[in-house]
mmCIF file with all atom_site columns, C-alpha atoms in Angstrom:
data_model
loop_
_atom_site.group_PDB
_atom_site.id
_atom_site.type_symbol
_atom_site.label_atom_id
_atom_site.label_alt_id
_atom_site.label_comp_id
_atom_site.label_asym_id
_atom_site.label_entity_id
_atom_site.label_seq_id
_atom_site.pdbx_PDB_ins_code
_atom_site.Cartn_x
_atom_site.Cartn_y
_atom_site.Cartn_z
_atom_site.occupancy
_atom_site.B_iso_or_equiv
_atom_site.pdbx_formal_charge
_atom_site.auth_seq_id
_atom_site.auth_comp_id
_atom_site.auth_asym_id
_atom_site.auth_atom_id
_atom_site.pdbx_PDB_model_num
ATOM 1   C CA . MET A 1 1   ? 15.121  -19.212 -5.818  1.00 84.00 ? 1   MET A CA 1
ATOM 2   C CA . GLN A 1 2   ? 14.205  -16.117 -3.789  1.00 91.00 ? 2   GLN A CA 1
ATOM 3   C CA . GLN A 1 3   ? 14.814  -13.882 -6.826  1.00 94.00 ? 3   GLN A CA 1
ATOM 4   C CA . LEU A 1 4   ? 12.488  -16.053 -8.907  1.00 94.00 ? 4   LEU A CA 1
ATOM 5   C CA . HIS A 1 5   ? 9.753   -15.674 -6.273  1.00 95.00 ? 5   HIS A CA 1
ATOM 6   C CA . ILE A 1 6   ? 10.256  -11.898 -6.225  1.00 95.00 ? 6   ILE A CA 1
ATOM 7   C CA . PHE A 1 7   ? 9.937   -11.777 -10.005 1.00 95.00 ? 7   PHE A CA 1
ATOM 8   C CA . ILE A 1 8   ? 6.847   -14.006 -10.059 1.00 94.00 ? 8   ILE A CA 1
ATOM 9   C CA . ALA A 1 9   ? 5.103   -12.033 -7.289  1.00 94.00 ? 9   ALA A CA 1
ATOM 10  C CA . PHE A 1 10  ? 5.529   -8.650  -8.921  1.00 93.00 ? 10  PHE A CA 1
ATOM 11  C CA . PHE A 1 11  ? 5.076   -9.881  -12.487 1.00 93.00 ? 11  PHE A CA 1
ATOM 12  C CA . ARG A 1 12  ? 1.788   -11.508 -11.520 1.00 90.00 ? 12  ARG A CA 1
ATOM 13  C CA . SER A 1 13  ? 0.510   -8.413  -9.711  1.00 88.00 ? 13  SER A CA 1
ATOM 14  C CA . GLY A 1 14  ? 1.682   -6.209  -12.576 1.00 83.00 ? 14  GLY A CA 1
ATOM 15  C CA . MET A 1 15  ? 0.016   -8.465  -15.121 1.00 82.00 ? 15  MET A CA 1
ATOM 16  C CA . LEU A 1 16  ? -3.320  -8.608  -13.307 1.00 81.00 ? 16  LEU A CA 1
ATOM 17  C CA . GLY A 1 17  ? -3.364  -5.024  -11.963 1.00 74.00 ? 17  GLY A CA 1
ATOM 18  C CA . TYR A 1 18  ? -5.608  -3.682  -14.697 1.00 68.00 ? 18  TYR A CA 1
ATOM 19  C CA . GLY A 1 19  ? -6.455  -0.037  -14.126 1.00 65.00 ? 19  GLY A CA 1
ATOM 20  C CA . GLY A 1 20  ? -3.222  1.290   -12.656 1.00 67.00 ? 20  GLY A CA 1
ATOM 21  C CA . GLY A 1 21  ? -1.530  1.420   -9.285  1.00 70.00 ? 21  GLY A CA 1
ATOM 22  C CA . PRO A 1 22  ? -4.551  1.362   -6.971  1.00 76.00 ? 22  PRO A CA 1
ATOM 23  C CA . SER A 1 23  ? -5.829  -1.836  -8.568  1.00 78.00 ? 23  SER A CA 1
ATOM 24  C CA . ALA A 1 24  ? -2.408  -3.461  -8.129  1.00 84.00 ? 24  ALA A CA 1
ATOM 25  C CA . ILE A 1 25  ? -2.202  -2.729  -4.382  1.00 88.00 ? 25  ILE A CA 1
ATOM 26  C CA . PRO A 1 26  ? -4.503  -5.583  -3.276  1.00 90.00 ? 26  PRO A CA 1
ATOM 27  C CA . LEU A 1 27  ? -2.692  -7.926  -5.669  1.00 90.00 ? 27  LEU A CA 1
ATOM 28  C CA . VAL A 1 28  ? 0.730   -6.954  -4.273  1.00 92.00 ? 28  VAL A CA 1
ATOM 29  C CA . LYS A 1 29  ? -0.658  -7.427  -0.753  1.00 93.00 ? 29  LYS A CA 1
ATOM 30  C CA . LYS A 1 30  ? -1.944  -10.895 -1.686  1.00 92.00 ? 30  LYS A CA 1
ATOM 31  C CA . GLU A 1 31  ? 1.483   -11.920 -3.034  1.00 93.00 ? 31  GLU A CA 1
ATOM 32  C CA . VAL A 1 32  ? 3.616   -10.315 -0.329  1.00 94.00 ? 32  VAL A CA 1
ATOM 33  C CA . VAL A 1 33  ? 1.480   -11.049 2.751   1.00 94.00 ? 33  VAL A CA 1
ATOM 34  C CA . ASP A 1 34  ? -0.556  -14.139 1.910   1.00 93.00 ? 34  ASP A CA 1
ATOM 35  C CA . THR A 1 35  ? 1.403   -16.091 -0.691  1.00 93.00 ? 35  THR A CA 1
ATOM 36  C CA . TYR A 1 36  ? 5.072   -15.531 0.202   1.00 94.00 ? 36  TYR A CA 1
ATOM 37  C CA . LYS A 1 37  ? 4.661   -14.161 3.764   1.00 94.00 ? 37  LYS A CA 1
ATOM 38  C CA . TRP A 1 38  ? 7.502   -11.673 3.400   1.00 95.00 ? 38  TRP A CA 1
ATOM 39  C CA . MET A 1 39  ? 5.696   -9.342  5.801   1.00 94.00 ? 39  MET A CA 1
ATOM 40  C CA . ASP A 1 40  ? 2.465   -9.243  7.764   1.00 92.00 ? 40  ASP A CA 1
ATOM 41  C CA . SER A 1 41  ? -0.558  -7.027  7.066   1.00 89.00 ? 41  SER A CA 1
ATOM 42  C CA . ASP A 1 42  ? 0.529   -4.378  9.559   1.00 88.00 ? 42  ASP A CA 1
ATOM 43  C CA . GLU A 1 43  ? 3.963   -4.032  7.974   1.00 92.00 ? 43  GLU A CA 1
ATOM 44  C CA . PHE A 1 44  ? 2.374   -3.883  4.521   1.00 93.00 ? 44  PHE A CA 1
ATOM 45  C CA . GLY A 1 45  ? 0.030   -1.156  5.746   1.00 89.00 ? 45  GLY A CA 1
ATOM 46  C CA . ASP A 1 46  ? 2.993   0.852   7.034   1.00 89.00 ? 46  ASP A CA 1
ATOM 47  C CA . VAL A 1 47  ? 4.865   0.419   3.748   1.00 92.00 ? 47  VAL A CA 1
ATOM 48  C CA . LEU A 1 48  ? 1.757   1.419   1.803   1.00 90.00 ? 48  LEU A CA 1
ATOM 49  C CA . ALA A 1 49  ? 1.227   4.528   3.945   1.00 87.00 ? 49  ALA A CA 1
ATOM 50  C CA . ILE A 1 50  ? 4.808   5.674   3.468   1.00 88.00 ? 50  ILE A CA 1
ATOM 51  C CA . ALA A 1 51  ? 4.734   4.847   -0.253  1.00 88.00 ? 51  ALA A CA 1
ATOM 52  C CA . ASN A 1 52  ? 1.599   6.976   -0.648  1.00 83.00 ? 52  ASN A CA 1
ATOM 53  C CA . THR A 1 53  ? 3.417   10.000  0.735   1.00 80.00 ? 53  THR A CA 1
ATOM 54  C CA . LEU A 1 54  ? 6.181   9.756   -1.890  1.00 82.00 ? 54  LEU A CA 1
ATOM 55  C CA . PRO A 1 55  ? 5.865   10.937  -5.486  1.00 83.00 ? 55  PRO A CA 1
ATOM 56  C CA . GLY A 1 56  ? 5.571   8.462   -8.344  1.00 83.00 ? 56  GLY A CA 1
ATOM 57  C CA . PRO A 1 57  ? 3.587   5.345   -9.187  1.00 86.00 ? 57  PRO A CA 1
ATOM 58  C CA . ILE A 1 58  ? 2.596   3.283   -6.160  1.00 87.00 ? 58  ILE A CA 1
ATOM 59  C CA . ALA A 1 59  ? 3.234   -0.102  -7.796  1.00 87.00 ? 59  ALA A CA 1
ATOM 60  C CA . THR A 1 60  ? 6.882   0.663   -8.519  1.00 90.00 ? 60  THR A CA 1
ATOM 61  C CA . LYS A 1 61  ? 7.466   2.147   -5.070  1.00 92.00 ? 61  LYS A CA 1
ATOM 62  C CA . LEU A 1 62  ? 6.061   -0.980  -3.429  1.00 93.00 ? 62  LEU A CA 1
ATOM 63  C CA . ALA A 1 63  ? 8.029   -3.237  -5.773  1.00 93.00 ? 63  ALA A CA 1
ATOM 64  C CA . GLY A 1 64  ? 11.253  -1.341  -5.163  1.00 94.00 ? 64  GLY A CA 1
ATOM 65  C CA . TYR A 1 65  ? 11.021  -1.336  -1.390  1.00 95.00 ? 65  TYR A CA 1
ATOM 66  C CA . ILE A 1 66  ? 9.729   -4.871  -0.935  1.00 96.00 ? 66  ILE A CA 1
ATOM 67  C CA . GLY A 1 67  ? 12.175  -6.232  -3.520  1.00 96.00 ? 67  GLY A CA 1
ATOM 68  C CA . TYR A 1 68  ? 15.040  -4.528  -1.674  1.00 96.00 ? 68  TYR A CA 1
ATOM 69  C CA . ARG A 1 69  ? 13.836  -5.772  1.689   1.00 95.00 ? 69  ARG A CA 1
ATOM 70  C CA . VAL A 1 70  ? 13.528  -9.370  0.502   1.00 95.00 ? 70  VAL A CA 1
ATOM 71  C CA . GLY A 1 71  ? 16.427  -9.629  -1.946  1.00 94.00 ? 71  GLY A CA 1
ATOM 72  C CA . GLY A 1 72  ? 18.698  -6.618  -1.530  1.00 95.00 ? 72  GLY A CA 1
ATOM 73  C CA . VAL A 1 73  ? 19.670  -4.417  -4.471  1.00 96.00 ? 73  VAL A CA 1
ATOM 74  C CA . ILE A 1 74  ? 19.288  -7.281  -6.960  1.00 96.00 ? 74  ILE A CA 1
ATOM 75  C CA . GLY A 1 75  ? 15.833  -8.010  -5.512  1.00 95.00 ? 75  GLY A CA 1
ATOM 76  C CA . MET A 1 76  ? 14.878  -4.355  -5.916  1.00 96.00 ? 76  MET A CA 1
ATOM 77  C CA . ILE A 1 77  ? 15.932  -4.283  -9.575  1.00 96.00 ? 77  ILE A CA 1
ATOM 78  C CA . ASN A 1 78  ? 14.259  -7.648  -10.156 1.00 96.00 ? 78  ASN A CA 1
ATOM 79  C CA . ALA A 1 79  ? 10.974  -6.487  -8.577  1.00 95.00 ? 79  ALA A CA 1
ATOM 80  C CA . LEU A 1 80  ? 10.986  -3.224  -10.529 1.00 94.00 ? 80  LEU A CA 1
ATOM 81  C CA . ILE A 1 81  ? 11.572  -5.016  -13.827 1.00 95.00 ? 81  ILE A CA 1
ATOM 82  C CA . ALA A 1 82  ? 8.867   -7.558  -12.969 1.00 94.00 ? 82  ALA A CA 1
ATOM 83  C CA . ALA A 1 83  ? 6.386   -4.809  -12.028 1.00 91.00 ? 83  ALA A CA 1
ATOM 84  C CA . VAL A 1 84  ? 7.006   -2.718  -15.143 1.00 90.00 ? 84  VAL A CA 1
ATOM 85  C CA . THR A 1 85  ? 7.390   -5.411  -17.823 1.00 90.00 ? 85  THR A CA 1
ATOM 86  C CA . PRO A 1 86  ? 3.714   -6.464  -17.978 1.00 85.00 ? 86  PRO A CA 1
ATOM 87  C CA . THR A 1 87  ? 2.641   -2.845  -18.274 1.00 80.00 ? 87  THR A CA 1
ATOM 88  C CA . VAL A 1 88  ? 5.023   -2.148  -21.119 1.00 86.00 ? 88  VAL A CA 1
ATOM 89  C CA . LEU A 1 89  ? 4.118   -5.321  -22.995 1.00 86.00 ? 89  LEU A CA 1
ATOM 90  C CA . LEU A 1 90  ? 0.396   -4.931  -22.456 1.00 78.00 ? 90  LEU A CA 1
ATOM 91  C CA . MET A 1 91  ? 0.453   -1.235  -23.348 1.00 79.00 ? 91  MET A CA 1
ATOM 92  C CA . VAL A 1 92  ? 1.978   -2.009  -26.716 1.00 85.00 ? 92  VAL A CA 1
ATOM 93  C CA . LEU A 1 93  ? -0.237  -5.029  -27.354 1.00 85.00 ? 93  LEU A CA 1
ATOM 94  C CA . LEU A 1 94  ? -3.549  -3.868  -25.924 1.00 77.00 ? 94  LEU A CA 1
ATOM 95  C CA . LEU A 1 95  ? -3.453  -0.285  -27.048 1.00 79.00 ? 95  LEU A CA 1
ATOM 96  C CA . THR A 1 96  ? -2.734  -1.220  -30.637 1.00 83.00 ? 96  THR A CA 1
ATOM 97  C CA . THR A 1 97  ? -5.508  -3.813  -30.529 1.00 79.00 ? 97  THR A CA 1
ATOM 98  C CA . LEU A 1 98  ? -8.036  -1.810  -28.522 1.00 74.00 ? 98  LEU A CA 1
ATOM 99  C CA . THR A 1 99  ? -7.639  1.317   -30.647 1.00 79.00 ? 99  THR A CA 1
ATOM 100 C CA . GLN A 1 100 ? -8.647  -0.715  -33.670 1.00 83.00 ? 100 GLN A CA 1
ATOM 101 C CA . PHE A 1 101 ? -11.771 -2.003  -31.882 1.00 81.00 ? 101 PHE A CA 1
ATOM 102 C CA . LYS A 1 102 ? -12.479 0.865   -29.449 1.00 78.00 ? 102 LYS A CA 1
ATOM 103 C CA . ASP A 1 103 ? -16.012 1.405   -30.738 1.00 84.00 ? 103 ASP A CA 1
ATOM 104 C CA . GLN A 1 104 ? -16.969 -2.251  -30.382 1.00 84.00 ? 104 GLN A CA 1
ATOM 105 C CA . ALA A 1 105 ? -19.453 -3.108  -27.639 1.00 87.00 ? 105 ALA A CA 1
ATOM 106 C CA . TRP A 1 106 ? -17.256 -5.849  -26.152 1.00 83.00 ? 106 TRP A CA 1
ATOM 107 C CA . VAL A 1 107 ? -14.328 -3.446  -25.661 1.00 79.00 ? 107 VAL A CA 1
ATOM 108 C CA . ILE A 1 108 ? -16.548 -0.821  -24.047 1.00 82.00 ? 108 ILE A CA 1
ATOM 109 C CA . GLY A 1 109 ? -18.139 -3.495  -21.830 1.00 86.00 ? 109 GLY A CA 1
ATOM 110 C CA . MET A 1 110 ? -14.761 -4.942  -20.865 1.00 80.00 ? 110 MET A CA 1
ATOM 111 C CA . THR A 1 111 ? -13.372 -1.602  -19.730 1.00 77.00 ? 111 THR A CA 1
ATOM 112 C CA . LYS A 1 112 ? -16.549 -0.773  -17.799 1.00 84.00 ? 112 LYS A CA 1
ATOM 113 C CA . ALA A 1 113 ? -16.687 -4.208  -16.133 1.00 85.00 ? 113 ALA A CA 1
ATOM 114 C CA . VAL A 1 114 ? -13.218 -3.838  -14.636 1.00 81.00 ? 114 VAL A CA 1
ATOM 115 C CA . VAL A 1 115 ? -14.097 -0.753  -12.579 1.00 83.00 ? 115 VAL A CA 1
ATOM 116 C CA . PRO A 1 116 ? -16.462 -2.467  -10.082 1.00 89.00 ? 116 PRO A CA 1
ATOM 117 C CA . VAL A 1 117 ? -14.048 -5.381  -9.617  1.00 85.00 ? 117 VAL A CA 1
ATOM 118 C CA . VAL A 1 118 ? -11.218 -2.989  -8.730  1.00 82.00 ? 118 VAL A CA 1
ATOM 119 C CA . GLY A 1 119 ? -13.604 -1.110  -6.427  1.00 86.00 ? 119 GLY A CA 1
ATOM 120 C CA . VAL A 1 120 ? -14.462 -4.320  -4.568  1.00 88.00 ? 120 VAL A CA 1
ATOM 121 C CA . MET A 1 121 ? -10.782 -5.284  -4.234  1.00 83.00 ? 121 MET A CA 1
ATOM 122 C CA . LEU A 1 122 ? -9.977  -1.852  -2.769  1.00 84.00 ? 122 LEU A CA 1
ATOM 123 C CA . ALA A 1 123 ? -13.011 -2.005  -0.461  1.00 89.00 ? 123 ALA A CA 1
ATOM 124 C CA . VAL A 1 124 ? -11.955 -5.414  0.879   1.00 87.00 ? 124 VAL A CA 1
ATOM 125 C CA . MET A 1 125 ? -8.435  -4.133  1.529   1.00 84.00 ? 125 MET A CA 1
ATOM 126 C CA . THR A 1 126 ? -9.837  -0.986  3.186   1.00 85.00 ? 126 THR A CA 1
ATOM 127 C CA . TRP A 1 127 ? -12.054 -3.111  5.441   1.00 87.00 ? 127 TRP A CA 1
ATOM 128 C CA . ASP A 1 128 ? -9.033  -5.241  6.420   1.00 84.00 ? 128 ASP A CA 1
ATOM 129 C CA . PHE A 1 129 ? -7.035  -2.125  7.321   1.00 82.00 ? 129 PHE A CA 1
ATOM 130 C CA . LEU A 1 130 ? -9.956  -0.672  9.269   1.00 83.00 ? 130 LEU A CA 1
ATOM 131 C CA . LYS A 1 131 ? -10.350 -3.904  11.288  1.00 84.00 ? 131 LYS A CA 1
ATOM 132 C CA . LYS A 1 132 ? -6.615  -3.934  12.056  1.00 81.00 ? 132 LYS A CA 1
ATOM 133 C CA . SER A 1 133 ? -6.643  -0.295  13.138  1.00 79.00 ? 133 SER A CA 1
ATOM 134 C CA . THR A 1 134 ? -9.449  -1.006  15.598  1.00 81.00 ? 134 THR A CA 1
ATOM 135 C CA . GLY A 1 135 ? -7.136  -3.380  17.449  1.00 80.00 ? 135 GLY A CA 1
ATOM 136 C CA . GLY A 1 136 ? -4.948  -0.508  18.601  1.00 76.00 ? 136 GLY A CA 1
ATOM 137 C CA . LEU A 1 137 ? -7.407  2.360   18.541  1.00 78.00 ? 137 LEU A CA 1
ATOM 138 C CA . GLY A 1 138 ? -10.821 0.838   19.107  1.00 84.00 ? 138 GLY A CA 1
ATOM 139 C CA . TRP A 1 139 ? -13.786 1.141   16.760  1.00 87.00 ? 139 TRP A CA 1
ATOM 140 C CA . THR A 1 140 ? -14.769 4.674   17.754  1.00 88.00 ? 140 THR A CA 1
ATOM 141 C CA . LYS A 1 141 ? -11.365 6.266   17.217  1.00 85.00 ? 141 LYS A CA 1
ATOM 142 C CA . ALA A 1 142 ? -10.703 4.270   14.035  1.00 84.00 ? 142 ALA A CA 1
ATOM 143 C CA . ILE A 1 143 ? -14.012 5.267   12.450  1.00 88.00 ? 143 ILE A CA 1
ATOM 144 C CA . LEU A 1 144 ? -13.574 8.859   13.601  1.00 89.00 ? 144 LEU A CA 1
ATOM 145 C CA . LEU A 1 145 ? -10.081 9.013   12.055  1.00 87.00 ? 145 LEU A CA 1
ATOM 146 C CA . ALA A 1 146 ? -11.368 7.451   8.829   1.00 87.00 ? 146 ALA A CA 1
ATOM 147 C CA . PHE A 1 147 ? -14.239 9.941   8.666   1.00 91.00 ? 147 PHE A CA 1
ATOM 148 C CA . VAL A 1 148 ? -12.033 12.955  9.415   1.00 91.00 ? 148 VAL A CA 1
ATOM 149 C CA . SER A 1 149 ? -9.506  11.772  6.817   1.00 91.00 ? 149 SER A CA 1
ATOM 150 C CA . LEU A 1 150 ? -12.284 11.373  4.253   1.00 91.00 ? 150 LEU A CA 1
ATOM 151 C CA . VAL A 1 151 ? -13.580 14.878  4.922   1.00 94.00 ? 151 VAL A CA 1
ATOM 152 C CA . LEU A 1 152 ? -10.086 16.392  4.781   1.00 94.00 ? 152 LEU A CA 1
ATOM 153 C CA . MET A 1 153 ? -9.231  14.655  1.490   1.00 93.00 ? 153 MET A CA 1
ATOM 154 C CA . GLU A 1 154 ? -12.537 14.851  -0.371  1.00 94.00 ? 154 GLU A CA 1
ATOM 155 C CA . PHE A 1 155 ? -14.104 18.104  0.793   1.00 95.00 ? 155 PHE A CA 1
ATOM 156 C CA . ILE A 1 156 ? -11.211 20.269  1.973   1.00 94.00 ? 156 ILE A CA 1
ATOM 157 C CA . HIS A 1 157 ? -8.839  18.793  -0.648  1.00 94.00 ? 157 HIS A CA 1
ATOM 158 C CA . ILE A 1 158 ? -5.860  18.212  1.638   1.00 93.00 ? 158 ILE A CA 1
ATOM 159 C CA . HIS A 1 159 ? -3.319  15.863  0.103   1.00 90.00 ? 159 HIS A CA 1
ATOM 160 C CA . PRO A 1 160 ? -3.242  12.379  1.721   1.00 88.00 ? 160 PRO A CA 1
ATOM 161 C CA . ALA A 1 161 ? 0.504   12.707  2.345   1.00 86.00 ? 161 ALA A CA 1
ATOM 162 C CA . ILE A 1 162 ? -0.083  15.694  4.622   1.00 90.00 ? 162 ILE A CA 1
ATOM 163 C CA . ILE A 1 163 ? -2.718  13.787  6.588   1.00 90.00 ? 163 ILE A CA 1
ATOM 164 C CA . ILE A 1 164 ? -0.434  10.753  6.943   1.00 86.00 ? 164 ILE A CA 1
ATOM 165 C CA . ILE A 1 165 ? 2.474   12.927  8.114   1.00 88.00 ? 165 ILE A CA 1
ATOM 166 C CA . LEU A 1 166 ? 0.260   14.724  10.656  1.00 87.00 ? 166 LEU A CA 1
ATOM 167 C CA . LEU A 1 167 ? -1.035  11.408  12.004  1.00 83.00 ? 167 LEU A CA 1
ATOM 168 C CA . MET A 1 168 ? 2.507   10.037  12.256  1.00 82.00 ? 168 MET A CA 1
ATOM 169 C CA . VAL A 1 169 ? 3.610   13.132  14.209  1.00 84.00 ? 169 VAL A CA 1
ATOM 170 C CA . ALA A 1 170 ? 0.526   12.921  16.430  1.00 80.00 ? 170 ALA A CA 1
ATOM 171 C CA . ALA A 1 171 ? 1.334   9.276   17.217  1.00 76.00 ? 171 ALA A CA 1
ATOM 172 C CA . TRP A 1 172 ? 5.031   10.045  17.778  1.00 78.00 ? 172 TRP A CA 1
ATOM 173 C CA . ILE A 1 173 ? 4.506   12.813  20.371  1.00 78.00 ? 173 ILE A CA 1
ATOM 174 C CA . PRO A 1 174 ? 2.904   10.625  23.103  1.00 74.00 ? 174 PRO A CA 1
ATOM 175 C CA . VAL A 1 175 ? 5.523   7.928   22.527  1.00 66.00 ? 175 VAL A CA 1
ATOM 176 C CA . LYS A 1 176 ? 8.342   10.428  23.018  1.00 70.00 ? 176 LYS A CA 1
ATOM 177 C CA . ARG A 1 177 ? 6.590   11.804  26.107  1.00 73.00 ? 177 ARG A CA 1
ATOM 178 C CA . LYS A 1 178 ? 6.314   8.306   27.608  1.00 75.00 ? 178 LYS A CA 1
ATOM 179 C CA . GLN A 1 179 ? 9.983   7.628   26.867  1.00 77.00 ? 179 GLN A CA 1
ATOM 180 C CA . LYS A 1 180 ? 10.978  10.817  28.698  1.00 78.00 ? 180 LYS A CA 1
ATOM 181 C CA . GLU A 1 181 ? 8.784   9.902   31.674  1.00 79.00 ? 181 GLU A CA 1
ATOM 182 C CA . LYS A 1 182 ? 10.447  6.468   31.844  1.00 80.00 ? 182 LYS A CA 1
ATOM 183 C CA . GLU A 1 183 ? 13.893  8.048   31.728  1.00 80.00 ? 183 GLU A CA 1
ATOM 184 C CA . VAL A 1 184 ? 12.985  10.447  34.535  1.00 78.00 ? 184 VAL A CA 1
ATOM 185 C CA . GLN A 1 185 ? 11.621  7.569   36.656  1.00 80.00 ? 185 GLN A CA 1
ATOM 186 C CA . GLU A 1 186 ? 14.758  5.499   36.042  1.00 80.00 ? 186 GLU A CA 1
ATOM 187 C CA . GLN A 1 187 ? 16.951  8.435   37.058  1.00 79.00 ? 187 GLN A CA 1
ATOM 188 C CA . LYS A 1 188 ? 14.948  8.857   40.244  1.00 77.00 ? 188 LYS A CA 1
ATOM 189 C CA . ARG A 1 189 ? 15.372  5.150   41.051  1.00 78.00 ? 189 ARG A CA 1
ATOM 190 C CA . GLU A 1 190 ? 19.114  5.342   40.445  1.00 76.00 ? 190 GLU A CA 1
ATOM 191 C CA . THR A 1 191 ? 19.511  8.313   42.794  1.00 72.00 ? 191 THR A CA 1
ATOM 192 C CA . VAL A 1 192 ? 17.566  6.562   45.575  1.00 67.00 ? 192 VAL A CA 1
#
């Protein structure tokens, strides 16, 4: 039954994720976090951050990892097939149909109408992530990090993967420092 749920979750998000990987991210989050509760929003955010640093389409990376986590190797293969099948079927069907009617007003309107919907879905997900990040960082640091990241990506053209890696290292250093301080304190207690 678990494999069926994996297939349904990723097939549904693949089927409705019109516009590519970024539009599928909120749909995958809805399935994985809200519908099936395979992970919470924080875990999904971590998986998404790591997936963004790796090469390749985001939807298949998410499907592969989450499928593996939930259902092992079979779950991974199942999720990948489910994520890719709608795209393949719709590419063949829609592209042959839409190329015949590409100059029609309804086709032009349909493709233009999808863009704001995807933008809203991404904005809602971004707002959710920003609210969650304020829990650990506070509003000031979270907004500052978001602004600095925006400037680095959009104006200085630094790849998001580099920013994510730098932030991960910056978060790791104080943790390691605290661990060393604890070890030193424990050693002092043991010698006393």
